[in-house]
Amino acid sequence: MDLLELREVGYTYRTQYQQVEALRGVSRGFEPGAVHAIMGRSGSGKTTLLSLMAGLDLPTTGQVLFEGTPTSEMNLESYRREKAAIIYQNFRLFPLLTVAENVMYPMELRGTSPKQAREKAAALVERVGLPASALDRFPTMLSGGEQQRVAIARALGMETRLLLADEPTGNLDTANGENVLTILEGLARNEGYCVIVVTHDPVIGRRADDLLELRDGAVV
Amino acid sequence: MPVRNGLLSTLRAKGRTALFTLLILVLTVALALGLGMWAYCGGLLAQMEEQYTSVALVEYMGENYPDEDTADSGARAALDALDDEALSAVDGVELWERTQSTFVSIDGYRRPSGNSPYRDSAVVVAAITPEYGIGRGRVDEADLPPARAVKHFELDGEVKLSPQGYSYQDQYTYYTFYFPGLEPLTLPYYYLHHDTGLYQRYWVEDSLSEEPPEGAYVLRHAIPDQWGNQWWIDSIVGELPEGYDQYSRDFADNYYPYFREFIERRLMGAPEWPVYEYYEDYDGETNVYYSNHETVLDGSFGRVSSALYSSYGTGSMSCYFDMGTTDFLPEKGKLYLLHGAFVSGGGARTFQVQPFPDGGGDPWLELSGEDDPALTESVFVDYAELYRLSNNTAFLTASDNIPALELFQQGTLYLADGRFPQAGEAGVCVISGSMAENLGMGVGDTLELQILESNTWNRSDVSATGDRRSLTIVGVTNPQTDYAARLWVSAAEGDFSSPPFGYLLGMAVLGNRKAAQAAEELSAQLPLLVQLTLYDQGYAAAARPIQAMETAAQAITLAAAFGTLAVLVLFAFLFVGRQRETVGVLVSLGTPAGKIRLWLLSGAAAISGAAALLGAVVGALTLGRVTAAAMAMAERLYATDTRYSEAANGLIKESMTVDTVPGWPAPVAGAAVFLAALALCLAFLRHARKENAPKRGKVSVRVPKGRTSVSGRGALRFAVLSARRGGRRSVVVVSAALVLTLFVSLLAASTQSWSRQMDELYDSSRLQGQVISLNGRKQTGLVVPMRDIQTMWKSEYLKDISVSLSWHYTRTGGKVAPSYYDADYLSSSIGGESQSNLIAQMPTLSAVNSLSAAAEFYYTDRPEIQWLDGWDESFLADASHPSVLDGIYACIYQEETQAPDYVYPVLVGSRFLENSGLELGDTLDVKAYMSLYIGSGNRYIQSGEAMMEWPISLRIVGSFTSTGAKDNFYVPLSLWCGPEWLYGDGDAELAAREAGQIRDVDSMERWLYFKTNFETCRFTLRSAYELENLRGWLAEQAYSQVGMTNRNRIAILLRDESFVDTVGGLGRYISFSRILFPVLFLVVGLLGFIISWLTVSSRRMEIAVMRGLGASPGRAFASFFLEQAALCLTGCLVGVLAMTLLYPGGAVWLSGAGFLACYLAGCALSVLTAGRTNLMLLLSERE
């Protein structure tokens, strides 16, 4: 059964001068335990699609269903907090929080005590391959690859089954990109996450279990 | 092309262009207005500097102050003690000069007689025929002529002799006429009241009738005769009894043609009809006859053939001669040289022979002929010369700043023609308009004069010095009768040999702006009893609002300049410096540097130029109105009520206004803004071009400090962690909060402190006032009626009133009986004058209820006093002493023969104790010379104002350090009157006075109450809060102010200047702060918004991420708001605590809370604004 399903999803950006139809009738299901890649040229609508899947907004037409329930019927904040974890291309870590505190943040949003969250964060950091010493370091002290691992750890800390990644290797060198990709593959294939990756990178496309290609807002 | 594109690019950024156009426009207007008002105020103040003259008069407050002719050794000693160099060196003193004046004799000038010191004195050559007049003397009964009139009385049905010494009341008065061969004719004696036209039986009350009975003998009084005396015209009503008319023939042979004429002639007192009248009198022992018309030599008629000196001319003239107090007995047919004076007397001119002023020699000399050597060389010639010189003198004053002399500075005199002599300019003068008319001279003419020298102790006693000068008239003043004989020269014509007279020691011309401070410093250098009076023509009051407005204009200009600079920097940065991409594109397209510059500058120049131009135009158009409105507001804010205040001292000039405002500030402001905009754009152009150059070197990364924390929960945890790790950003917020809190709480503390000071000032100030002369120059020796004292007290605005009145005294060897000077004697010219002069030399016995009212200490600090054990100054206010009036009444009306035996406590001078050998606790006797009204029914003298010597016993209870020239004594006020006179019910006394006649003790007391005048009067306000009420009350009661005479001619001066200044200053500060607080809190809110926005907006992505991770909007808001709040609270708390140490009180905390609230409001708004992020941009937006 699909964890996430897109049903005739359309999205239109409106400005005072123009309307841009970013997505048109996109339908697709995403199963857990696999890495799904969404590819397309710039402006094809892939980032818009990821945003809708992440619950940052609702589609203009159609539905995004999580475990069969449309996101329009859900509290988007709860959805973002409990159902969909996202990894940004630019990591989007809190610069004034340490690695541990960044990872703890979504846990605390869900009501986990800081102490428990701290312990979980330590485990997650270790899980993404960072040393324990990294826990008390600030993001600016880390390399891009390390920051992305922290971002993955933070996403894992949300304890969701849906992991969305926007160009996760876009700001990384090849080695770090490979590491991140390996982690994501592991999470999908070994731990049953539904990993959806938006990417330009054909390598990721090739290594993904499933590929969705968009052109001009529609599925090719 | 680049210009067109640059313009289009700029104009198409509509919002930004509009915003900056508006900002530059508004700031240009502000700059133009600020500059304009500054220039306007500066110009106005500069004009005021020229129009106003501030001077400080330095005067010695001597006994006869402000008499300018007094020779006072104290004043001279004080003058010697002045340090000219030190006084000149005081900051703000533009000129210090001692008073330089002298009498001069001007050729051809005849001084108006009204101003001459020896107006009536003369030395004449005269031939005299002695004449005899009527005098008074006892006559033996045997010498009574057969024809006579005898006045007698009927009392209790019996005919009595004239009961001199008893009351005349209710006695019927008759005249009995005796003629040879006829029965005595007794006629009732009636008055005819000249004002009512009613007849009244002489000395019988309630006997008024419209017609007297047939045959009544009637007096009609108050018809002045040729000598100015009040004579009675008598007549017999109706026909005379049978026989008297027939008798007239016989009577005419021996006495008068007609009986009626006898009566009328006698009573008209014509000197050519020497007749006798007899009446009976009573001297207490025997009945005697007195003649009221004894023949005595009382005058002579003759001719003045010539005069060595006479202001009435030196030609021949007929006149009467009065021998005055001399023993001179002229003989008919002889020629005399006489010294004396012409005295007034009806229509006839009378020359009275008078002793020489120095007392030496007889004032008459028989001449051997017209060539007698005494006519050319004698004491008569010397006196004639003295009078000639003295009566034709003019008063010459030398000064290097004549317009600053009091008469000119106070507007009494002004230049009607020509100019003033310049400093150091010799040979020129300004003369009074009256003198110019008198001499028939004007500007350009030359005066010939001689400098005179006054006798050391008598200014009018002048002698020629031989110092002759020719002065060209360069200016003429307005004609002013009081200052007719005056002229002025520069100090270069000064250096006179006459000793200094009067009390004006010198004058300092002060710079208007520094006048008050300079006056204070000058005062500190002045010796004892020397006072400084500042006359600034109202400059300080007029300049204060203008100066305040100038300061405000400077602040506006400065703020507008800084604001403009800040906006222009931002403008240049945004419109030029930030156009890196455009520059990059242009550079990449190979555009030449000049064209790139043109592209960027054209748009910026167009915007800034248009805005600056428009701003300048708006500024120029509105400057006039804005300035007028600001001026009106400043005047309202600085308006103080100076009624009855010492602040309104002397002439107050009309406030100056200038209708036109300067035209240059608006174009200058516009040009400056435009040029600054261009300069900054050029500077940022370089920056924009540099931004396109590749960067080299290491990129530094900011790393926060701290370790992972597990404390706290939720948004607060995030906020605290961010605040702790915010680094410089957090420090900026804390510092800003600290500084702003300090500022706001300092202002609040200051306001609270000002309010407290104001309250304390009102509570603790002892505001005093006083009665002063109408011209404001005299504070002692005044005439302050008792009734005014009581009226003032009844206003209920006063806490106390201190008054003084004094009498001259002489010491006596023991207790003496009271003695009296006859009112006739005192009113006679010679007797009164000599007696008054003699008495005036004596020290005074002052009755005071507080030493502050004592004239001797009026201008100085309280003297050091050594008291007898158990005594202090309160004895002066002790009301338990009996009034001397009780004793006086008893002696006058109740046949007591001596003053009551009572010893009054007295405060004397230390010098008196030393010289007299007396000690504290000793007693002494004095005679006080008291002038008071004595009604009829007394047994001593004719009713009226009389001078009496009253014995007073004193016990010395204290001695003060003597400073004055005389040994004055101070006794309690109750020696004269009790407190009920000051604080009682004056209306009742007034009603009594109006209703009754004064002929007993009670009515006498009432009368004295109204006739008692005090010489000084000081009072203290009940509370400073009553100051305005008192002003209003004084105005309501029409009391006068210095220089502004009102219905009530008592002038009041309130010593409130420093109080009003301080209170006014504090009030203005408080008003300012009250206006400032809302503005300040608004600014604080704005700053809170800006600072928070600057710190939070750069972290918008964090908010978005937070929201992306599922944080609620409230939590996201709280995370950042609480961070800002925590930082602000930290700064605020530190600030408030620091201020509380310096200024304890609730105001600091209140202002801190106010600040926090406003700051956080701004902060909340900014976090809300910054937090409104479209989450869809999270993925697409770059860092």
PDB file of N, CA and C in Angstrom, chain B residues 130-192:
ATOM      1  N   PRO B 130      10.104 152.183  58.126  1.00  0.00           N
ATOM      2  CA  PRO B 130       9.525 151.177  59.019  1.00  0.00           C
ATOM      3  C   PRO B 130       8.030 151.397  59.206  1.00  0.00           C
ATOM      4  N   GLU B 131       7.319 150.322  59.349  1.00  0.00           N
ATOM      5  CA  GLU B 131       5.890 150.394  59.596  1.00  0.00           C
ATOM      6  C   GLU B 131       5.540 149.453  60.728  1.00  0.00           C
ATOM      7  N   TYR B 132       4.492 149.807  61.427  1.00  0.00           N
ATOM      8  CA  TYR B 132       4.130 149.025  62.593  1.00  0.00           C
ATOM      9  C   TYR B 132       2.838 148.283  62.346  1.00  0.00           C
ATOM     10  N   GLY B 133       2.783 147.147  62.800  1.00  0.00           N
ATOM     11  CA  GLY B 133       1.602 146.328  62.592  1.00  0.00           C
ATOM     12  C   GLY B 133       1.002 145.914  63.911  1.00  0.00           C
ATOM     13  N   ILE B 134       0.198 144.888  63.865  1.00  0.00           N
ATOM     14  CA  ILE B 134      -0.532 144.481  65.054  1.00  0.00           C
ATOM     15  C   ILE B 134       0.078 143.213  65.594  1.00  0.00           C
ATOM     16  N   GLY B 135       0.350 143.229  66.892  1.00  0.00           N
ATOM     17  CA  GLY B 135       0.898 142.046  67.524  1.00  0.00           C
ATOM     18  C   GLY B 135       0.014 141.621  68.672  1.00  0.00           C
ATOM     19  N   ARG B 136       0.463 140.725  69.480  1.00  0.00           N
ATOM     20  CA  ARG B 136      -0.348 140.240  70.583  1.00  0.00           C
ATOM     21  C   ARG B 136       0.382 140.482  71.890  1.00  0.00           C
ATOM     22  N   GLY B 137      -0.352 140.956  72.921  1.00  0.00           N
ATOM     23  CA  GLY B 137       0.308 141.173  74.192  1.00  0.00           C
ATOM     24  C   GLY B 137      -0.687 141.430  75.306  1.00  0.00           C
ATOM     25  N   ARG B 138      -0.236 141.259  76.534  1.00  0.00           N
ATOM     26  CA  ARG B 138      -1.118 141.521  77.691  1.00  0.00           C
ATOM     27  C   ARG B 138      -1.280 143.030  77.863  1.00  0.00           C
ATOM     28  N   VAL B 139      -2.465 143.404  78.266  1.00  0.00           N
ATOM     29  CA  VAL B 139      -2.731 144.840  78.458  1.00  0.00           C
ATOM     30  C   VAL B 139      -3.365 145.034  79.833  1.00  0.00           C
ATOM     31  N   ASP B 140      -2.869 145.972  80.554  1.00  0.00           N
ATOM     32  CA  ASP B 140      -3.488 146.275  81.864  1.00  0.00           C
ATOM     33  C   ASP B 140      -4.866 146.880  81.641  1.00  0.00           C
ATOM     34  N   GLU B 141      -5.714 146.592  82.616  1.00  0.00           N
ATOM     35  CA  GLU B 141      -7.094 147.053  82.482  1.00  0.00           C
ATOM     36  C   GLU B 141      -7.156 148.588  82.401  1.00  0.00           C
ATOM     37  N   ALA B 142      -6.173 149.193  83.119  1.00  0.00           N
ATOM     38  CA  ALA B 142      -6.151 150.663  83.146  1.00  0.00           C
ATOM     39  C   ALA B 142      -5.862 151.254  81.782  1.00  0.00           C
ATOM     40  N   ASP B 143      -5.192 150.450  80.953  1.00  0.00           N
ATOM     41  CA  ASP B 143      -4.820 150.959  79.635  1.00  0.00           C
ATOM     42  C   ASP B 143      -5.878 150.710  78.578  1.00  0.00           C
ATOM     43  N   LEU B 144      -6.979 150.105  78.987  1.00  0.00           N
ATOM     44  CA  LEU B 144      -8.003 149.808  77.982  1.00  0.00           C
ATOM     45  C   LEU B 144      -8.602 151.109  77.448  1.00  0.00           C
ATOM     46  N   PRO B 145      -8.729 151.206  76.142  1.00  0.00           N
ATOM     47  CA  PRO B 145      -9.343 152.411  75.591  1.00  0.00           C
ATOM     48  C   PRO B 145     -10.855 152.378  75.832  1.00  0.00           C
ATOM     49  N   PRO B 146     -11.497 153.501  75.782  1.00  0.00           N
ATOM     50  CA  PRO B 146     -12.940 153.507  76.042  1.00  0.00           C
ATOM     51  C   PRO B 146     -13.734 152.762  74.979  1.00  0.00           C
ATOM     52  N   ALA B 147     -13.238 152.764  73.720  1.00  0.00           N
ATOM     53  CA  ALA B 147     -13.956 152.009  72.682  1.00  0.00           C
ATOM     54  C   ALA B 147     -13.253 150.678  72.482  1.00  0.00           C
ATOM     55  N   ARG B 148     -14.004 149.618  72.682  1.00  0.00           N
ATOM     56  CA  ARG B 148     -13.349 148.316  72.587  1.00  0.00           C
ATOM     57  C   ARG B 148     -14.391 147.206  72.377  1.00  0.00           C
ATOM     58  N   ALA B 149     -13.870 146.066  71.961  1.00  0.00           N
ATOM     59  CA  ALA B 149     -14.721 144.871  71.847  1.00  0.00           C
ATOM     60  C   ALA B 149     -14.147 143.815  72.761  1.00  0.00           C
ATOM     61  N   VAL B 150     -15.014 143.156  73.508  1.00  0.00           N
ATOM     62  CA  VAL B 150     -14.534 142.136  74.448  1.00  0.00           C
ATOM     63  C   VAL B 150     -15.282 140.836  74.162  1.00  0.00           C
ATOM     64  N   LYS B 151     -14.523 139.787  73.986  1.00  0.00           N
ATOM     65  CA  LYS B 151     -15.136 138.479  73.735  1.00  0.00           C
ATOM     66  C   LYS B 151     -15.320 137.784  75.071  1.00  0.00           C
ATOM     67  N   HIS B 152     -16.474 137.227  75.323  1.00  0.00           N
ATOM     68  CA  HIS B 152     -16.696 136.485  76.559  1.00  0.00           C
ATOM     69  C   HIS B 152     -17.678 135.359  76.308  1.00  0.00           C
ATOM     70  N   PHE B 153     -17.871 134.559  77.343  1.00  0.00           N
ATOM     71  CA  PHE B 153     -18.644 133.332  77.181  1.00  0.00           C
ATOM     72  C   PHE B 153     -19.720 133.226  78.245  1.00  0.00           C
ATOM     73  N   GLU B 154     -20.705 132.481  77.904  1.00  0.00           N
ATOM     74  CA  GLU B 154     -21.730 132.178  78.876  1.00  0.00           C
ATOM     75  C   GLU B 154     -21.727 130.672  79.072  1.00  0.00           C
ATOM     76  N   LEU B 155     -21.543 130.262  80.316  1.00  0.00           N
ATOM     77  CA  LEU B 155     -21.473 128.835  80.619  1.00  0.00           C
ATOM     78  C   LEU B 155     -22.413 128.540  81.775  1.00  0.00           C
ATOM     79  N   ASP B 156     -23.229 127.553  81.577  1.00  0.00           N
ATOM     80  CA  ASP B 156     -24.203 127.190  82.603  1.00  0.00           C
ATOM     81  C   ASP B 156     -24.999 128.416  83.083  1.00  0.00           C
ATOM     82  N   GLY B 157     -25.361 129.242  82.122  1.00  0.00           N
ATOM     83  CA  GLY B 157     -26.195 130.388  82.446  1.00  0.00           C
ATOM     84  C   GLY B 157     -25.449 131.576  82.998  1.00  0.00           C
ATOM     85  N   GLU B 158     -24.138 131.424  83.232  1.00  0.00           N
ATOM     86  CA  GLU B 158     -23.365 132.555  83.763  1.00  0.00           C
ATOM     87  C   GLU B 158     -22.404 133.051  82.708  1.00  0.00           C
ATOM     88  N   VAL B 159     -22.224 134.334  82.716  1.00  0.00           N
ATOM     89  CA  VAL B 159     -21.239 134.903  81.798  1.00  0.00           C
ATOM     90  C   VAL B 159     -19.863 134.680  82.400  1.00  0.00           C
ATOM     91  N   LYS B 160     -19.020 134.069  81.624  1.00  0.00           N
ATOM     92  CA  LYS B 160     -17.674 133.766  82.119  1.00  0.00           C
ATOM     93  C   LYS B 160     -16.657 134.502  81.266  1.00  0.00           C
ATOM     94  N   LEU B 161     -15.483 134.537  81.804  1.00  0.00           N
ATOM     95  CA  LEU B 161     -14.383 135.033  80.989  1.00  0.00           C
ATOM     96  C   LEU B 161     -13.957 133.923  80.027  1.00  0.00           C
ATOM     97  N   SER B 162     -13.202 134.311  79.058  1.00  0.00           N
ATOM     98  CA  SER B 162     -12.749 133.319  78.076  1.00  0.00           C
ATOM     99  C   SER B 162     -12.004 132.200  78.789  1.00  0.00           C
ATOM    100  N   PRO B 163     -12.513 131.019  78.796  1.00  0.00           N
ATOM    101  CA  PRO B 163     -11.924 129.955  79.599  1.00  0.00           C
ATOM    102  C   PRO B 163     -10.821 129.197  78.861  1.00  0.00           C
ATOM    103  N   GLN B 164      -9.785 129.866  78.491  1.00  0.00           N
ATOM    104  CA  GLN B 164      -8.673 129.189  77.806  1.00  0.00           C
ATOM    105  C   GLN B 164      -8.162 128.078  78.716  1.00  0.00           C
ATOM    106  N   GLY B 165      -8.031 126.936  78.226  1.00  0.00           N
ATOM    107  CA  GLY B 165      -7.600 125.810  79.056  1.00  0.00           C
ATOM    108  C   GLY B 165      -8.742 124.878  79.381  1.00  0.00           C
ATOM    109  N   TYR B 166      -9.959 125.358  79.234  1.00  0.00           N
ATOM    110  CA  TYR B 166     -11.110 124.464  79.397  1.00  0.00           C
ATOM    111  C   TYR B 166     -11.695 124.172  78.026  1.00  0.00           C
ATOM    112  N   SER B 167     -12.591 123.246  78.049  1.00  0.00           N
ATOM    113  CA  SER B 167     -13.256 122.931  76.794  1.00  0.00           C
ATOM    114  C   SER B 167     -14.153 124.088  76.382  1.00  0.00           C
ATOM    115  N   TYR B 168     -14.166 124.363  75.100  1.00  0.00           N
ATOM    116  CA  TYR B 168     -15.036 125.425  74.607  1.00  0.00           C
ATOM    117  C   TYR B 168     -16.455 124.923  74.362  1.00  0.00           C
ATOM    118  N   GLN B 169     -16.583 123.652  74.487  1.00  0.00           N
ATOM    119  CA  GLN B 169     -17.847 123.071  74.021  1.00  0.00           C
ATOM    120  C   GLN B 169     -19.067 123.620  74.738  1.00  0.00           C
ATOM    121  N   ASP B 170     -20.103 123.784  73.966  1.00  0.00           N
ATOM    122  CA  ASP B 170     -21.408 124.181  74.482  1.00  0.00           C
ATOM    123  C   ASP B 170     -21.359 125.424  75.367  1.00  0.00           C
ATOM    124  N   GLN B 171     -20.568 126.352  74.953  1.00  0.00           N
ATOM    125  CA  GLN B 171     -20.566 127.631  75.647  1.00  0.00           C
ATOM    126  C   GLN B 171     -21.068 128.675  74.664  1.00  0.00           C
ATOM    127  N   TYR B 172     -21.843 129.530  75.136  1.00  0.00           N
ATOM    128  CA  TYR B 172     -22.368 130.594  74.274  1.00  0.00           C
ATOM    129  C   TYR B 172     -21.379 131.734  74.275  1.00  0.00           C
ATOM    130  N   THR B 173     -20.983 132.111  73.114  1.00  0.00           N
ATOM    131  CA  THR B 173     -19.971 133.155  72.979  1.00  0.00           C
ATOM    132  C   THR B 173     -20.655 134.465  72.559  1.00  0.00           C
ATOM    133  N   TYR B 174     -20.186 135.538  73.190  1.00  0.00           N
ATOM    134  CA  TYR B 174     -20.726 136.879  72.892  1.00  0.00           C
ATOM    135  C   TYR B 174     -19.581 137.828  72.649  1.00  0.00           C
ATOM    136  N   TYR B 175     -19.877 138.863  71.934  1.00  0.00           N
ATOM    137  CA  TYR B 175     -18.979 140.013  71.850  1.00  0.00           C
ATOM    138  C   TYR B 175     -19.696 141.195  72.501  1.00  0.00           C
ATOM    139  N   THR B 176     -18.968 141.875  73.352  1.00  0.00           N
ATOM    140  CA  THR B 176     -19.544 143.090  73.925  1.00  0.00           C
ATOM    141  C   THR B 176     -18.736 144.282  73.428  1.00  0.00           C
ATOM    142  N   PHE B 177     -19.427 145.216  72.846  1.00  0.00           N
ATOM    143  CA  PHE B 177     -18.769 146.428  72.315  1.00  0.00           C
ATOM    144  C   PHE B 177     -18.998 147.585  73.281  1.00  0.00           C
ATOM    145  N   TYR B 178     -17.875 148.211  73.629  1.00  0.00           N
ATOM    146  CA  TYR B 178     -17.947 149.375  74.522  1.00  0.00           C
ATOM    147  C   TYR B 178     -17.655 150.628  73.711  1.00  0.00           C
ATOM    148  N   PHE B 179     -18.498 151.615  73.896  1.00  0.00           N
ATOM    149  CA  PHE B 179     -18.243 152.921  73.271  1.00  0.00           C
ATOM    150  C   PHE B 179     -18.516 153.996  74.303  1.00  0.00           C
ATOM    151  N   PRO B 180     -17.746 155.070  74.261  1.00  0.00           N
ATOM    152  CA  PRO B 180     -17.934 156.116  75.271  1.00  0.00           C
ATOM    153  C   PRO B 180     -19.355 156.682  75.217  1.00  0.00           C
ATOM    154  N   GLY B 181     -19.957 156.779  76.335  1.00  0.00           N
ATOM    155  CA  GLY B 181     -21.266 157.390  76.430  1.00  0.00           C
ATOM    156  C   GLY B 181     -22.416 156.477  76.120  1.00  0.00           C
ATOM    157  N   LEU B 182     -22.141 155.244  75.796  1.00  0.00           N
ATOM    158  CA  LEU B 182     -23.218 154.318  75.468  1.00  0.00           C
ATOM    159  C   LEU B 182     -23.121 153.091  76.367  1.00  0.00           C
ATOM    160  N   GLU B 183     -24.269 152.434  76.519  1.00  0.00           N
ATOM    161  CA  GLU B 183     -24.263 151.188  77.270  1.00  0.00           C
ATOM    162  C   GLU B 183     -23.508 150.147  76.445  1.00  0.00           C
ATOM    163  N   PRO B 184     -22.790 149.252  77.092  1.00  0.00           N
ATOM    164  CA  PRO B 184     -22.130 148.177  76.319  1.00  0.00           C
ATOM    165  C   PRO B 184     -23.154 147.363  75.521  1.00  0.00           C
ATOM    166  N   LEU B 185     -22.765 147.050  74.295  1.00  0.00           N
ATOM    167  CA  LEU B 185     -23.665 146.319  73.396  1.00  0.00           C
ATOM    168  C   LEU B 185     -23.170 144.873  73.280  1.00  0.00           C
ATOM    169  N   THR B 186     -23.988 143.940  73.785  1.00  0.00           N
ATOM    170  CA  THR B 186     -23.568 142.531  73.739  1.00  0.00           C
ATOM    171  C   THR B 186     -24.343 141.812  72.633  1.00  0.00           C
ATOM    172  N   LEU B 187     -23.601 141.233  71.751  1.00  0.00           N
ATOM    173  CA  LEU B 187     -24.234 140.555  70.614  1.00  0.00           C
ATOM    174  C   LEU B 187     -23.817 139.075  70.605  1.00  0.00           C
ATOM    175  N   PRO B 188     -24.743 138.161  70.293  1.00  0.00           N
ATOM    176  CA  PRO B 188     -24.360 136.748  70.165  1.00  0.00           C
ATOM    177  C   PRO B 188     -23.424 136.549  68.955  1.00  0.00           C
ATOM    178  N   TYR B 189     -22.606 135.577  69.108  1.00  0.00           N
ATOM    179  CA  TYR B 189     -21.513 135.392  68.144  1.00  0.00           C
ATOM    180  C   TYR B 189     -21.805 134.155  67.284  1.00  0.00           C
ATOM    181  N   TYR B 190     -21.858 134.356  65.990  1.00  0.00           N
ATOM    182  CA  TYR B 190     -22.212 133.270  65.059  1.00  0.00           C
ATOM    183  C   TYR B 190     -21.106 133.052  64.031  1.00  0.00           C
ATOM    184  N   TYR B 191     -21.059 131.795  63.569  1.00  0.00           N
ATOM    185  CA  TYR B 191     -20.221 131.444  62.409  1.00  0.00           C
ATOM    186  C   TYR B 191     -21.082 131.380  61.176  1.00  0.00           C
ATOM    187  N   LEU B 192     -20.524 131.709  60.073  1.00  0.00           N
ATOM    188  CA  LEU B 192     -21.196 131.376  58.822  1.00  0.00           C
ATOM    189  C   LEU B 192     -20.277 130.371  58.118  1.00  0.00           C
TER     190      LEU B 192
END
